[in-house]
């Protein structure tokens, strides 16, 4: 649908250009600029305003919610000091084939905790994001060129308000990942569960710290990639299509 709208747009422009003796303003898509960094925070961008949670989660930082020794779910905090530092791990070839993982270091001495998507037992399409000690899911990384925006894949991510047994049923915002399905009529179903906000997780550049001696983590394969300098300052209305 996007492709055909785009082609129509071009045809329309070409028609205009041919008919008009004065130069038309070219409709050039604009995208927010990025910088390069190995380390990044993840910032929540609610892609459908009216689905935002209350209090709003827009521009809050991805953090971790401790749920046991070496176990954590993925949550959010408005305070940058609680933002987890992430990096993509892999060789250049793994990056090229979309086979990297996304890691955050935990503990003292630091050990790797990989962003892992674990299928919800009751659902065909929904997975819950974990940040447990150990490997991350292959393919969780920053979208590559020619995608004009930088965001965590595979999409779609969703922020859901759920009660956690580990905290005696207290409610937390936790990050999930949802697979699209296409119905028999060709209609795309985004499958965002009721009460969840569809979000994009945007990388915001931050310094990837040096590791102390005796660390179990390694930054040898941390990949330098694009990220935004300050997500909350981006005025999305001025960009697109
Ligand atoms: C962030 O969300 C806004 C709507 O709130 C949307 O216009 C914009 O395209 C989103 N950014 C990205 C990179 O998807
Ligand atoms: C989450 O749900 C609980 C129970 O319905 C409610 O009290 C709380 O305000 C909700 N929090 C958010 C962020 O929506
Ligand atoms: C990081 O990537 C390298 C290269 O593929 C691999 O050897 C190493 O095990 C990875 N580390 C983690 C924590 O996944």
Tab-separated table of C-alpha atoms in Angstrom, residues 61-77 82 84 86 128-132 160 162-167 170-175:
chain	number	residue	atom	x	y	z
A	61	UNK	CA	13.564	5.105	28.792
A	62	UNK	CA	13.730	1.333	28.600
A	63	UNK	CA	14.891	-0.128	31.874
A	64	UNK	CA	14.854	-3.553	33.504
A	65	UNK	CA	12.541	-4.971	36.153
A	66	UNK	CA	14.313	-7.425	38.437
A	67	UNK	CA	12.335	-10.668	38.721
A	68	UNK	CA	14.867	-13.018	40.333
A	69	UNK	CA	18.591	-13.840	40.343
A	70	UNK	CA	19.851	-12.930	36.858
A	71	UNK	CA	16.262	-12.548	35.644
A	72	UNK	CA	14.545	-9.400	34.462
A	73	UNK	CA	11.670	-8.173	32.339
A	74	UNK	CA	11.894	-5.022	30.234
A	75	UNK	CA	10.125	-1.961	31.620
A	76	UNK	CA	10.329	1.821	31.441
A	77	UNK	CA	11.295	4.839	33.498
A	82	UNK	CA	17.587	4.266	35.197
A	84	UNK	CA	19.828	0.620	30.574
A	86	UNK	CA	22.559	-1.452	25.300
A	128	UNK	CA	7.461	-10.908	26.217
A	129	UNK	CA	10.852	-9.194	26.249
A	130	UNK	CA	13.315	-10.470	28.861
A	131	UNK	CA	16.701	-9.218	29.929
A	132	UNK	CA	17.975	-12.371	31.644
A	160	UNK	CA	1.575	-3.269	28.215
A	162	UNK	CA	0.545	-5.946	33.537
A	163	UNK	CA	0.547	-7.153	37.092
A	164	UNK	CA	3.647	-9.132	38.075
A	165	UNK	CA	3.424	-12.061	40.523
A	166	UNK	CA	7.029	-11.384	41.699
A	167	UNK	CA	5.780	-8.029	43.055
A	170	UNK	CA	1.782	-4.753	41.421
A	171	UNK	CA	1.297	-3.251	37.930
A	172	UNK	CA	4.233	-2.449	35.672
A	173	UNK	CA	4.621	-1.318	32.096
A	174	UNK	CA	6.390	-4.170	30.322
A	175	UNK	CA	7.602	-4.443	26.740
